Short mmCIF file of C-alpha atoms and ligand atoms in Angstrom, two decimals:
data_model
loop_
_atom_site.label_atom_id
_atom_site.label_comp_id
_atom_site.label_asym_id
_atom_site.label_seq_id
_atom_site.Cartn_x
_atom_site.Cartn_y
_atom_site.Cartn_z
CA MET C 277 35.50 11.53 15.73
CA THR C 278 35.81 14.97 14.13
CA THR C 279 39.42 14.51 13.11
CA ASP C 280 38.65 12.00 10.35
CA ALA C 281 35.79 14.02 8.84
CA ILE C 282 36.34 14.45 5.10
CA ILE C 283 33.32 16.74 4.80
CA SER C 284 31.85 18.74 7.63
CA VAL C 285 28.75 20.84 7.35
CA LYS C 286 27.85 23.62 9.78
CA GLY C 287 24.59 25.54 10.00
CA LEU C 288 23.72 24.74 6.40
CA THR C 289 20.63 26.64 5.29
CA LYS C 290 19.14 26.80 1.82
CA ARG C 291 16.12 28.83 0.81
CA PHE C 292 14.46 28.74 -2.59
CA ALA C 293 12.03 30.99 -4.40
CA ASP C 294 13.06 34.30 -2.80
CA GLY C 295 13.20 32.74 0.63
CA LYS C 296 9.68 31.37 0.64
CA VAL C 297 10.80 27.71 0.61
CA VAL C 298 13.22 26.61 3.32
CA ALA C 299 14.78 23.42 1.96
CA LEU C 300 17.51 23.16 4.60
CA ASN C 301 17.27 24.75 7.99
CA GLY C 302 20.59 24.79 9.83
CA VAL C 303 21.96 21.33 9.14
CA ASP C 304 25.09 20.19 10.99
CA ALA C 305 26.62 16.94 9.77
CA GLU C 306 29.85 15.29 8.87
CA VAL C 307 31.03 12.62 6.50
CA ARG C 308 33.89 10.49 7.76
CA ARG C 309 36.64 9.11 5.62
CA GLY C 310 35.83 5.61 4.36
CA GLU C 311 32.26 5.48 5.63
CA VAL C 312 28.98 5.01 3.83
CA LEU C 313 26.56 7.66 5.05
CA VAL C 314 22.97 6.99 4.05
CA VAL C 315 20.43 9.83 3.98
CA ILE C 316 16.77 8.93 4.23
CA GLY C 317 13.57 10.92 4.73
CA PRO C 318 10.21 11.74 3.17
CA SER C 319 9.84 13.48 -0.19
CA GLY C 320 10.66 17.17 -0.02
CA SER C 321 12.57 16.85 3.24
CA GLY C 322 15.73 18.34 1.72
CA LYS C 323 17.83 15.23 1.03
CA SER C 324 18.75 16.19 -2.53
CA THR C 325 19.38 19.77 -1.55
CA PHE C 326 21.69 18.61 1.25
CA LEU C 327 23.64 16.38 -1.13
CA ARG C 328 23.87 19.04 -3.82
CA CYS C 329 25.16 21.57 -1.30
CA LEU C 330 28.06 19.24 -0.52
CA ASN C 331 29.64 19.94 -3.93
CA LEU C 332 28.03 23.37 -4.23
CA LEU C 333 25.86 22.42 -7.17
CA GLU C 334 23.39 24.23 -4.96
CA VAL C 335 24.88 27.34 -3.36
CA PRO C 336 23.92 27.46 0.34
CA THR C 337 22.07 30.52 1.58
CA SER C 338 24.18 30.37 4.74
CA GLY C 339 26.40 27.95 6.63
CA THR C 340 29.66 26.32 5.63
CA VAL C 341 30.77 23.15 3.90
CA THR C 342 34.34 22.12 4.70
CA PHE C 343 35.93 19.56 2.38
CA GLU C 344 39.35 18.18 3.28
CA GLY C 345 39.92 21.14 5.59
CA VAL C 346 38.94 23.81 3.04
CA ASP C 347 35.78 25.88 3.43
CA ILE C 348 34.46 25.48 -0.12
CA THR C 349 31.64 27.97 0.44
CA ASP C 350 34.32 30.67 0.55
CA LYS C 351 33.96 32.69 -2.68
CA LYS C 352 37.74 32.80 -3.10
CA VAL C 353 37.97 29.00 -3.39
CA ASN C 354 38.09 27.53 -6.90
CA ILE C 355 35.23 25.08 -6.54
CA ASN C 356 36.05 23.29 -9.81
CA VAL C 357 39.25 21.86 -8.35
CA HIS C 358 37.40 20.44 -5.35
CA ARG C 359 34.53 19.08 -7.42
CA GLN C 360 37.02 16.90 -9.29
CA LYS C 361 37.47 15.01 -6.03
CA MET C 362 33.75 14.64 -5.36
CA GLY C 363 32.07 12.28 -7.79
CA MET C 364 28.32 12.64 -8.24
CA VAL C 365 25.74 10.17 -9.50
CA PHE C 366 22.30 11.41 -10.47
CA GLN C 367 18.89 9.79 -10.41
CA LEU C 368 18.50 10.25 -14.17
CA PHE C 369 22.13 9.28 -15.00
CA ASN C 370 22.81 12.41 -17.08
CA LEU C 371 25.11 10.61 -19.48
CA PHE C 372 26.12 12.69 -22.51
CA PRO C 373 23.80 11.33 -25.24
CA ASN C 374 25.93 12.48 -28.16
CA MET C 375 29.00 10.57 -26.97
CA THR C 376 29.84 6.89 -26.80
CA VAL C 377 30.38 5.25 -23.43
CA MET C 378 34.14 5.57 -23.92
CA GLN C 379 33.85 9.27 -24.78
CA ASN C 380 31.63 9.83 -21.74
CA LEU C 381 34.30 8.27 -19.56
CA THR C 382 37.41 9.87 -21.02
CA LEU C 383 36.22 13.46 -21.52
CA ALA C 384 36.82 14.75 -17.99
CA PRO C 385 40.19 13.08 -17.28
CA ARG C 386 41.54 14.15 -20.68
CA LYS C 387 40.45 17.76 -20.41
CA LEU C 388 40.82 18.32 -16.69
CA ARG C 389 43.70 16.06 -15.74
CA HIS C 390 45.41 16.16 -19.13
CA TRP C 391 45.59 12.41 -19.48
CA SER C 392 46.47 11.07 -22.91
CA GLN C 393 43.71 9.37 -24.88
CA LYS C 394 45.49 6.03 -24.40
CA GLN C 395 45.93 6.46 -20.67
CA ALA C 396 42.28 7.48 -20.24
CA GLU C 397 41.03 4.56 -22.34
CA GLU C 398 43.11 2.06 -20.41
CA ARG C 399 41.74 3.32 -17.12
CA ALA C 400 38.22 3.29 -18.56
CA MET C 401 38.57 -0.34 -19.65
CA GLN C 402 39.78 -1.33 -16.17
CA LEU C 403 36.76 0.30 -14.55
CA LEU C 404 34.35 -1.03 -17.18
CA GLN C 405 35.54 -4.53 -16.37
CA ARG C 406 34.75 -3.91 -12.73
CA VAL C 407 31.13 -3.21 -13.64
CA ASN C 408 31.00 -5.95 -16.31
CA LEU C 409 30.43 -3.54 -19.17
CA GLU C 410 33.74 -3.77 -21.02
CA GLY C 411 31.83 -4.92 -24.10
CA ARG C 412 29.78 -1.70 -24.31
CA ALA C 413 32.58 0.87 -24.66
CA GLY C 414 31.46 1.80 -28.18
CA ALA C 415 27.75 2.00 -27.42
CA TYR C 416 25.73 5.19 -27.16
CA PRO C 417 23.72 5.78 -23.96
CA ASN C 418 20.38 5.22 -25.72
CA GLN C 419 21.53 1.71 -26.59
CA LEU C 420 21.92 0.82 -22.90
CA SER C 421 19.41 -0.33 -20.29
CA GLY C 422 18.76 1.89 -17.28
CA GLY C 423 20.91 -0.28 -15.03
CA GLN C 424 23.75 -0.18 -17.54
CA LYS C 425 23.46 3.60 -17.86
CA GLN C 426 23.71 4.06 -14.13
CA ARG C 427 26.73 1.76 -13.87
CA ILE C 428 28.39 3.80 -16.63
CA ALA C 429 27.51 7.02 -14.79
CA ILE C 430 29.21 5.63 -11.68
CA VAL C 431 32.30 4.74 -13.70
CA ARG C 432 32.32 8.23 -15.25
CA ALA C 433 32.52 9.74 -11.78
CA LEU C 434 35.19 7.21 -10.73
CA MET C 435 37.39 8.16 -13.69
CA MET C 436 38.41 11.31 -11.79
CA ASP C 437 39.61 9.22 -8.79
CA PRO C 438 37.34 11.02 -6.35
CA GLU C 439 37.81 11.05 -2.59
CA VAL C 440 34.08 10.85 -2.02
CA MET C 441 31.09 9.77 -4.09
CA LEU C 442 27.68 11.43 -3.80
CA PHE C 443 24.61 9.45 -4.90
CA ASP C 444 21.17 11.02 -5.29
CA GLU C 445 18.61 8.21 -5.44
CA PRO C 446 20.67 6.25 -7.97
CA THR C 447 18.13 3.45 -8.32
CA SER C 448 14.84 5.39 -8.18
CA ALA C 449 14.47 5.70 -11.94
CA LEU C 450 15.24 2.04 -12.63
CA ASP C 451 12.98 -0.90 -13.39
CA PRO C 452 12.92 -3.15 -10.31
CA GLU C 453 14.91 -5.90 -11.99
CA MET C 454 17.82 -3.52 -12.58
CA VAL C 455 18.11 -2.11 -9.08
CA GLY C 456 20.22 -5.03 -7.88
CA GLU C 457 23.00 -4.65 -10.45
CA VAL C 458 23.51 -1.01 -9.50
CA LEU C 459 23.40 -1.66 -5.77
CA ASP C 460 25.95 -4.45 -6.27
CA VAL C 461 28.37 -1.99 -7.86
CA MET C 462 27.84 0.42 -4.98
CA LYS C 463 28.40 -2.34 -2.44
CA ALA C 464 31.66 -3.31 -4.12
CA LEU C 465 32.71 0.32 -4.08
CA ALA C 466 31.93 0.59 -0.37
CA LYS C 467 33.89 -2.57 0.30
CA ALA C 468 36.87 -1.11 -1.54
CA GLY C 469 36.84 1.70 1.00
CA MET C 470 35.23 4.52 -0.97
CA THR C 471 33.67 7.29 1.11
CA MET C 472 30.05 7.52 0.03
CA VAL C 473 27.02 9.68 0.76
CA VAL C 474 23.90 7.96 -0.51
CA VAL C 475 20.39 9.41 -0.65
CA THR C 476 18.13 6.41 -1.14
CA HIS C 477 14.81 4.75 -0.48
CA GLU C 478 16.50 1.32 -0.51
CA MET C 479 16.32 0.49 3.18
CA GLY C 480 17.87 -2.93 2.59
CA PHE C 481 20.96 -1.24 1.18
CA ALA C 482 21.02 1.26 4.06
CA ARG C 483 20.93 -1.54 6.63
CA GLU C 484 23.44 -3.76 4.91
CA VAL C 485 26.01 -1.28 3.60
CA GLY C 486 25.46 1.89 5.60
CA ASP C 487 27.78 2.79 8.45
CA ARG C 488 25.54 5.61 9.60
CA VAL C 489 22.07 6.80 8.66
CA LEU C 490 20.76 10.37 8.73
CA PHE C 491 17.02 10.79 8.89
CA MET C 492 15.94 14.16 7.48
CA ASP C 493 12.60 15.88 7.70
CA GLU C 494 11.56 19.47 7.02
CA GLY C 495 15.09 20.52 6.20
CA VAL C 496 16.72 19.32 9.41
CA VAL C 497 18.50 16.16 10.52
CA MET C 498 15.97 14.65 12.91
CA GLU C 499 17.98 11.62 13.89
CA GLU C 500 21.38 10.14 13.21
CA ASN C 501 22.60 6.69 14.17
CA THR C 502 23.95 3.35 13.04
CA PRO C 503 21.52 1.49 10.79
CA ALA C 504 20.92 -1.17 13.44
CA GLU C 505 19.96 1.44 16.03
CA LEU C 506 18.05 3.78 13.75
CA PHE C 507 15.97 1.07 12.13
CA GLY C 508 15.73 -1.20 15.20
CA ASN C 509 15.21 1.40 17.86
CA PRO C 510 14.24 4.80 16.44
CA GLN C 511 14.07 7.59 19.02
CA ASN C 512 12.44 10.51 17.21
CA PRO C 513 8.66 10.21 16.69
CA ARG C 514 9.07 11.43 13.10
CA THR C 515 11.56 8.66 12.40
CA LYS C 516 9.17 6.12 13.88
CA GLU C 517 6.34 7.44 11.77
CA PHE C 518 8.44 7.44 8.58
CA LEU C 519 9.74 3.92 9.13
CA SER C 520 6.32 2.53 10.02
CA LYS C 521 4.93 3.86 6.72
CA LEU C 522 7.58 1.99 4.77
CA LEU C 523 6.41 -1.39 5.96
CA MET E 63 -0.83 27.55 -81.40
CA GLU E 64 2.25 27.16 -83.51
CA ALA E 65 2.56 30.90 -83.81
CA TRP E 66 2.35 31.22 -80.05
CA PHE E 67 5.10 28.66 -79.63
CA GLU E 68 7.24 30.41 -82.22
CA GLY E 69 6.76 33.65 -80.32
CA LEU E 70 7.90 32.02 -77.13
CA LYS E 71 10.98 30.69 -78.86
CA ALA E 72 11.80 34.13 -80.18
CA GLN E 73 11.35 35.60 -76.71
CA PHE E 74 13.64 32.97 -75.22
CA HIS E 75 16.27 33.68 -77.84
CA LEU E 76 16.02 37.41 -77.31
CA ASN E 77 16.26 37.26 -73.53
CA PHE E 78 18.83 34.54 -72.96
CA ILE E 79 20.72 33.57 -76.09
CA GLN E 80 21.19 36.86 -77.91
CA GLY E 81 24.26 38.69 -76.64
CA ASN E 82 24.81 35.83 -74.19
CA ARG E 83 22.32 37.45 -71.85
CA TRP E 84 22.01 34.24 -69.79
CA ARG E 85 25.34 35.26 -68.32
CA TYR E 86 23.61 38.04 -66.37
CA LEU E 87 21.65 35.35 -64.60
CA MET E 88 24.65 33.12 -63.96
CA GLU E 89 26.80 35.93 -62.62
CA GLY E 90 23.90 37.04 -60.44
CA LEU E 91 23.35 33.52 -59.17
CA GLY E 92 27.02 33.28 -58.21
CA ASN E 93 26.81 36.52 -56.23
CA THR E 94 23.56 35.49 -54.57
CA LEU E 95 25.11 32.24 -53.36
CA LEU E 96 28.34 33.98 -52.31
CA ILE E 97 26.50 36.65 -50.30
CA THR E 98 24.15 34.11 -48.73
CA GLY E 99 26.96 31.73 -47.79
CA LEU E 100 29.29 34.35 -46.30
CA ALA E 101 26.43 36.11 -44.53
CA LEU E 102 25.36 32.85 -42.93
CA VAL E 103 28.88 32.12 -41.68
CA MET E 104 29.01 35.59 -40.18
CA GLY E 105 25.49 35.25 -38.82
CA VAL E 106 26.30 31.94 -37.14
CA ALA E 107 29.42 33.38 -35.52
CA ILE E 108 27.56 36.44 -34.22
CA GLY E 109 24.54 34.35 -33.27
CA ILE E 110 26.52 31.86 -31.17
CA LEU E 111 28.31 34.65 -29.31
CA ILE E 112 25.07 36.48 -28.52
CA ALA E 113 23.31 33.25 -27.56
CA ILE E 114 26.09 32.35 -25.12
CA VAL E 115 26.03 35.79 -23.53
CA ARG E 116 22.24 35.82 -23.23
CA SER E 117 21.78 32.29 -21.89
CA SER E 118 24.78 32.54 -19.55
CA TYR E 119 23.39 35.73 -18.12
CA ASP E 120 20.00 34.12 -17.55
CA LYS E 121 21.47 30.90 -16.14
CA THR E 122 23.61 32.71 -13.57
CA GLN E 123 20.93 35.25 -12.66
CA MET E 124 20.01 33.50 -9.40
CA THR E 125 23.45 33.08 -7.90
CA ALA E 126 25.18 36.21 -9.14
CA GLN E 127 26.59 38.88 -6.86
CA ARG E 128 26.83 42.56 -7.60
CA THR E 129 30.48 42.66 -8.58
CA PRO E 130 31.88 45.04 -11.23
CA ALA E 131 32.40 42.06 -13.54
CA ARG E 132 28.76 41.16 -13.19
CA ARG E 133 27.74 44.73 -14.03
CA LEU E 134 29.90 44.61 -17.15
CA PHE E 135 28.24 41.32 -18.05
CA GLY E 136 24.86 42.96 -17.49
CA ALA E 137 25.82 45.79 -19.85
CA LEU E 138 26.94 43.26 -22.48
CA ASN E 139 23.68 41.39 -22.11
CA GLY E 140 21.78 44.68 -22.47
CA PHE E 141 23.72 45.52 -25.62
CA CYS E 142 22.82 42.12 -27.09
CA LYS E 143 19.14 42.71 -26.31
CA VAL E 144 19.20 46.10 -28.05
CA TYR E 145 20.98 44.52 -31.03
CA LEU E 146 18.31 41.83 -31.32
CA THR E 147 15.47 44.35 -30.99
CA VAL E 148 16.82 46.76 -33.58
CA LEU E 149 17.92 44.23 -36.18
CA ARG E 150 14.75 42.19 -35.96
CA GLY E 151 12.55 45.27 -35.68
CA THR E 152 13.54 47.04 -38.90
CA PRO E 153 13.40 45.88 -42.54
CA VAL E 154 16.63 44.33 -43.74
CA VAL E 155 16.56 46.39 -46.92
CA VAL E 156 16.61 49.58 -44.83
CA GLN E 157 19.55 48.22 -42.80
CA LEU E 158 21.30 47.38 -46.05
CA MET E 159 20.84 50.89 -47.43
CA ILE E 160 21.94 52.55 -44.19
CA ILE E 161 25.13 50.51 -44.16
CA TYR E 162 25.82 51.20 -47.84
CA PHE E 163 24.84 54.86 -48.18
CA VAL E 164 25.58 56.10 -44.64
CA ILE E 165 28.18 54.00 -42.87
CA PHE E 166 30.23 52.85 -45.85
CA ALA E 167 29.43 55.84 -48.07
CA TRP E 168 33.12 56.05 -49.01
CA SER E 169 33.17 52.53 -50.41
CA ASP E 170 31.38 51.14 -53.45
CA ASN E 171 31.99 47.46 -52.78
CA GLY E 172 28.31 46.56 -52.68
CA THR E 173 28.92 42.82 -52.37
CA MET E 174 30.92 43.14 -49.16
CA VAL E 175 28.40 45.61 -47.75
CA ALA E 176 25.65 43.13 -48.57
CA VAL E 177 27.53 40.32 -46.80
CA LEU E 178 27.97 42.58 -43.79
CA ALA E 179 24.35 43.71 -43.71
CA PHE E 180 22.83 40.28 -44.19
CA GLY E 181 25.37 38.76 -41.78
CA LEU E 182 24.54 41.25 -39.04
CA ASN E 183 20.85 40.77 -39.64
CA SER E 184 20.97 36.99 -39.77
CA GLY E 185 23.10 36.99 -36.59
CA ALA E 186 20.07 38.31 -34.72
CA TYR E 187 17.89 35.45 -35.93
CA VAL E 188 20.56 32.79 -35.46
CA ALA E 189 21.11 34.06 -31.90
CA GLU E 190 17.54 33.24 -30.98
CA ILE E 191 17.73 29.83 -32.69
CA VAL E 192 20.90 28.93 -30.80
CA ARG E 193 19.61 30.33 -27.52
CA GLY E 194 16.52 28.16 -27.85
CA GLY E 195 18.83 25.24 -28.54
CA ILE E 196 20.93 25.90 -25.44
CA MET E 197 17.85 26.31 -23.26
CA SER E 198 16.39 23.04 -24.57
CA ILE E 199 19.35 21.01 -23.32
CA ASP E 200 18.40 19.30 -20.06
CA ASN E 201 19.96 21.05 -17.09
CA GLY E 202 21.18 17.63 -15.90
CA GLN E 203 23.75 17.72 -18.73
CA PHE E 204 25.08 20.98 -17.40
CA GLU E 205 25.14 19.68 -13.83
CA ALA E 206 26.90 16.49 -14.88
CA GLY E 207 29.63 18.62 -16.45
CA ARG E 208 29.98 20.90 -13.44
CA SER E 209 30.01 17.97 -11.01
CA LEU E 210 32.96 16.45 -12.87
CA GLY E 211 34.88 19.68 -12.28
CA PHE E 212 34.42 21.50 -15.59
CA ASN E 213 34.04 25.26 -15.17
CA TYR E 214 31.13 27.09 -16.75
CA ALA E 215 32.85 27.83 -20.05
CA SER E 216 34.25 24.32 -20.52
CA THR E 217 30.90 22.76 -19.71
CA MET E 218 29.36 24.90 -22.43
CA ARG E 219 32.13 24.14 -24.87
CA TYR E 220 32.52 20.40 -24.42
CA ILE E 221 29.05 19.33 -23.32
CA VAL E 222 26.24 21.79 -24.01
CA ILE E 223 27.16 23.45 -27.33
CA PRO E 224 27.91 20.22 -29.24
CA GLN E 225 24.46 18.92 -28.30
CA THR E 226 22.88 22.27 -29.14
CA PHE E 227 24.49 22.21 -32.57
CA ARG E 228 22.87 18.89 -33.44
CA ASN E 229 19.48 20.20 -32.38
CA VAL E 230 19.65 23.49 -34.26
CA LEU E 231 21.26 22.30 -37.49
CA PRO E 232 17.92 21.96 -39.36
CA SER E 233 16.83 25.42 -38.13
CA LEU E 234 20.13 26.89 -39.30
CA MET E 235 19.60 25.37 -42.73
CA ASN E 236 16.15 26.93 -42.83
CA GLU E 237 17.73 30.26 -41.94
CA PHE E 238 20.03 29.77 -44.92
CA ILE E 239 17.00 29.23 -47.16
CA ALA E 240 15.27 32.34 -45.82
CA LEU E 241 18.46 34.31 -46.28
CA LEU E 242 18.78 33.13 -49.88
CA LYS E 243 15.46 34.77 -50.69
CA GLU E 244 16.12 37.85 -48.55
CA THR E 245 19.30 38.69 -50.44
CA SER E 246 17.14 39.46 -53.49
CA VAL E 247 17.03 43.09 -52.31
CA ALA E 248 20.82 43.41 -52.72
CA GLY E 249 20.19 45.20 -56.00
CA TYR E 250 19.29 48.28 -53.96
CA VAL E 251 22.98 48.83 -53.30
CA ALA E 252 24.11 48.14 -56.85
CA VAL E 253 24.95 44.49 -56.29
CA HIS E 254 24.50 42.27 -59.30
CA ASP E 255 22.69 39.36 -57.67
CA LEU E 256 20.28 36.92 -59.30
CA THR E 257 17.28 39.24 -59.11
CA LYS E 258 19.27 42.15 -60.45
CA GLY E 259 20.56 39.91 -63.26
CA GLY E 260 17.00 39.27 -64.40
CA ASP E 261 16.19 42.94 -64.11
CA ILE E 262 19.19 43.92 -66.24
CA ILE E 263 17.94 41.64 -69.00
CA ARG E 264 14.44 43.11 -68.70
CA SER E 265 15.79 46.63 -69.05
CA ARG E 266 17.72 45.65 -72.21
CA THR E 267 15.02 43.65 -73.97
CA TYR E 268 11.95 45.50 -72.68
CA SER E 269 10.28 42.13 -72.17
CA PRO E 270 9.72 41.36 -68.49
CA PHE E 271 8.06 37.97 -68.70
CA MET E 272 10.92 35.59 -69.54
CA PRO E 273 13.71 37.00 -67.38
CA LEU E 274 11.57 37.41 -64.26
CA ILE E 275 10.00 33.96 -64.54
CA ALA E 276 13.47 32.52 -65.04
CA VAL E 277 14.68 34.27 -61.88
CA ALA E 278 11.70 32.96 -59.93
CA LEU E 279 12.29 29.42 -61.21
CA ILE E 280 15.95 29.46 -60.22
CA TYR E 281 15.08 30.61 -56.68
CA LEU E 282 12.40 27.95 -56.49
CA VAL E 283 14.71 25.16 -57.60
CA LEU E 284 17.37 26.27 -55.10
CA VAL E 285 14.89 26.49 -52.23
CA MET E 286 13.38 23.12 -53.07
CA PHE E 287 16.83 21.56 -53.28
CA PHE E 288 17.97 22.93 -49.92
CA SER E 289 14.64 22.07 -48.29
CA TRP E 290 15.07 18.51 -49.50
CA ILE E 291 18.51 18.43 -47.87
CA VAL E 292 17.06 19.79 -44.62
CA GLY E 293 14.41 17.09 -44.68
CA LYS E 294 17.02 14.39 -45.19
CA LEU E 295 19.17 15.84 -42.42
CA GLU E 296 16.25 15.95 -40.01
CA ARG E 297 15.39 12.32 -40.66
CA ARG E 298 19.06 11.37 -40.29
CA LEU E 299 19.37 13.20 -36.96
CA ARG E 300 16.16 11.69 -35.67
CA SER E 301 17.06 8.12 -36.55
CA SER E 302 20.54 8.38 -35.00
CA ASP E 303 19.14 10.16 -31.99
CA HIS E 304 21.47 8.88 -29.36
N1 ATP W 92 15.35 24.59 -7.51
C1 ATP W 92 14.37 24.69 -6.58
N2 ATP W 92 13.55 25.75 -6.59
C2 ATP W 92 12.57 25.89 -5.69
N3 ATP W 92 12.32 24.98 -4.70
C3 ATP W 92 13.11 23.90 -4.65
C4 ATP W 92 14.17 23.69 -5.58
N4 ATP W 92 14.78 22.52 -5.27
C5 ATP W 92 14.13 22.02 -4.21
N5 ATP W 92 13.14 22.84 -3.81
C6 ATP W 92 12.24 22.64 -2.66
O1 ATP W 92 13.05 22.38 -1.53
C7 ATP W 92 12.48 21.36 -0.74
C8 ATP W 92 13.45 20.22 -0.56
O2 ATP W 92 13.64 19.61 -1.83
P1 ATP W 92 14.59 18.37 -2.06
O3 ATP W 92 14.61 18.12 -3.51
O4 ATP W 92 15.90 18.61 -1.39
O5 ATP W 92 13.83 17.20 -1.32
P2 ATP W 92 14.11 15.64 -1.31
O6 ATP W 92 14.19 15.23 0.11
O7 ATP W 92 15.27 15.33 -2.17
O8 ATP W 92 12.79 15.05 -1.94
P3 ATP W 92 12.58 13.77 -2.91
O9 ATP W 92 12.60 12.55 -2.04
O10 ATP W 92 11.23 14.00 -3.50
O11 ATP W 92 13.67 13.79 -3.92
C9 ATP W 92 11.18 20.97 -1.40
O12 ATP W 92 10.13 21.69 -0.81
C10 ATP W 92 11.37 21.41 -2.82
O13 ATP W 92 10.13 21.75 -3.41
MG1 MG W 93 15.54 14.30 -4.04
#
């Protein structure tokens, strides 16, 4: 199964605060092309750090991250080129508040891929239709609901035609009634074959959409399996404990 | 009472009307506004550059390696710190005189020296305003830019700085107001600014009251006018706070 890995992580370690905090402690993992990999675990277990190391938003203390055959932790690699192919969606959306939805969407493709304004806007309208927000192109982020903001943030990442999408708790900051609309967009994306890594507390989503689940605790991957196996028949005592607390 | 009023009228005539002395004030006012405006433009340019160097150095502190480029960057950052310390730590009138009598001793273009001196000085204050503005932008904005594939400089240029500018615009206007008053020492280097204009009249008519009060009133009206604009701007920015 290693041949179809789009991202593979070896011995990933990340320390913070002059080495006093070990957020990741020798993680080995891989993301396979076309799969939805769900990462779960208690607060502070290193899920966000793991995800942010995948596109080097967090620079690993040691270990390697290989993306499409290139070791992107190598200092000689131009990380900006590779990041264009790794979309990222944040818990707090991080839309640009001084720009309209359309400007949020077209900025990166225009500047980085040198698309014309027209070309970028056409693509943006296509994607906005897919998330049912074609009517909000002229709105500013503060005029949108949380669910709408997150759907726009997903579209902004999709504008660069990424090979993989990274999600860090995309629904954690949302009012409960808006969680569904964002998860629906993510489900549709998964169905369309997008490779996705999703850190989430939405176990329903993990079960339904996930191809594999990683359970992390104390900076290591404690258990890794299909959702059916991991949720139905957990092996590691920590996994059992974590899952029992959720119910 | 009537005699007092007549006296005032005579004073007014002597100081402003006779010999078209009001022109000293108008010419001075023109120079004051010119020096203030040009110095602010220069100050903003210097301030933005220093702010970018300083905040970039701080932001990349954690991940940086000891390469020669980094050491050069460190030296640049150190230079900026010294600049800020010296220009904010000495009186602007002393800086003005050093530039005029020492550095540009061969030139007698006081107005350009004043622009240079006040521009350099205001750059130090603007730098701290802009740096505060950059630091106040949520790091998530920066990360969103980087995750899309923008490099450090482009993220600053397209995402962080435009937002910073909105936030610091009122502070920059206040800097302009402060600068307007500060330029009143330009007379030290033989510049005919507003204050000097009033002083010229005083030295001709030997009556200090009218010209100096007039100078004070003109400054006051200008400051109140620009403060009113800042207030309007602040409300505007707040209400359209997207
Ligand atoms: N920038 C940082 N500086 C210092 N410590 C950090 C930093 N980021 C994370 N940590 C620490 O690293 C550990 C792992 O954090 P991380 O954010 O990856 O956890 P998480 O699993 O995403 O938690 P949560 O579910 O609360 O989001 C925690 O102990 C955290 O305090
Ligand atoms: Mg997290």
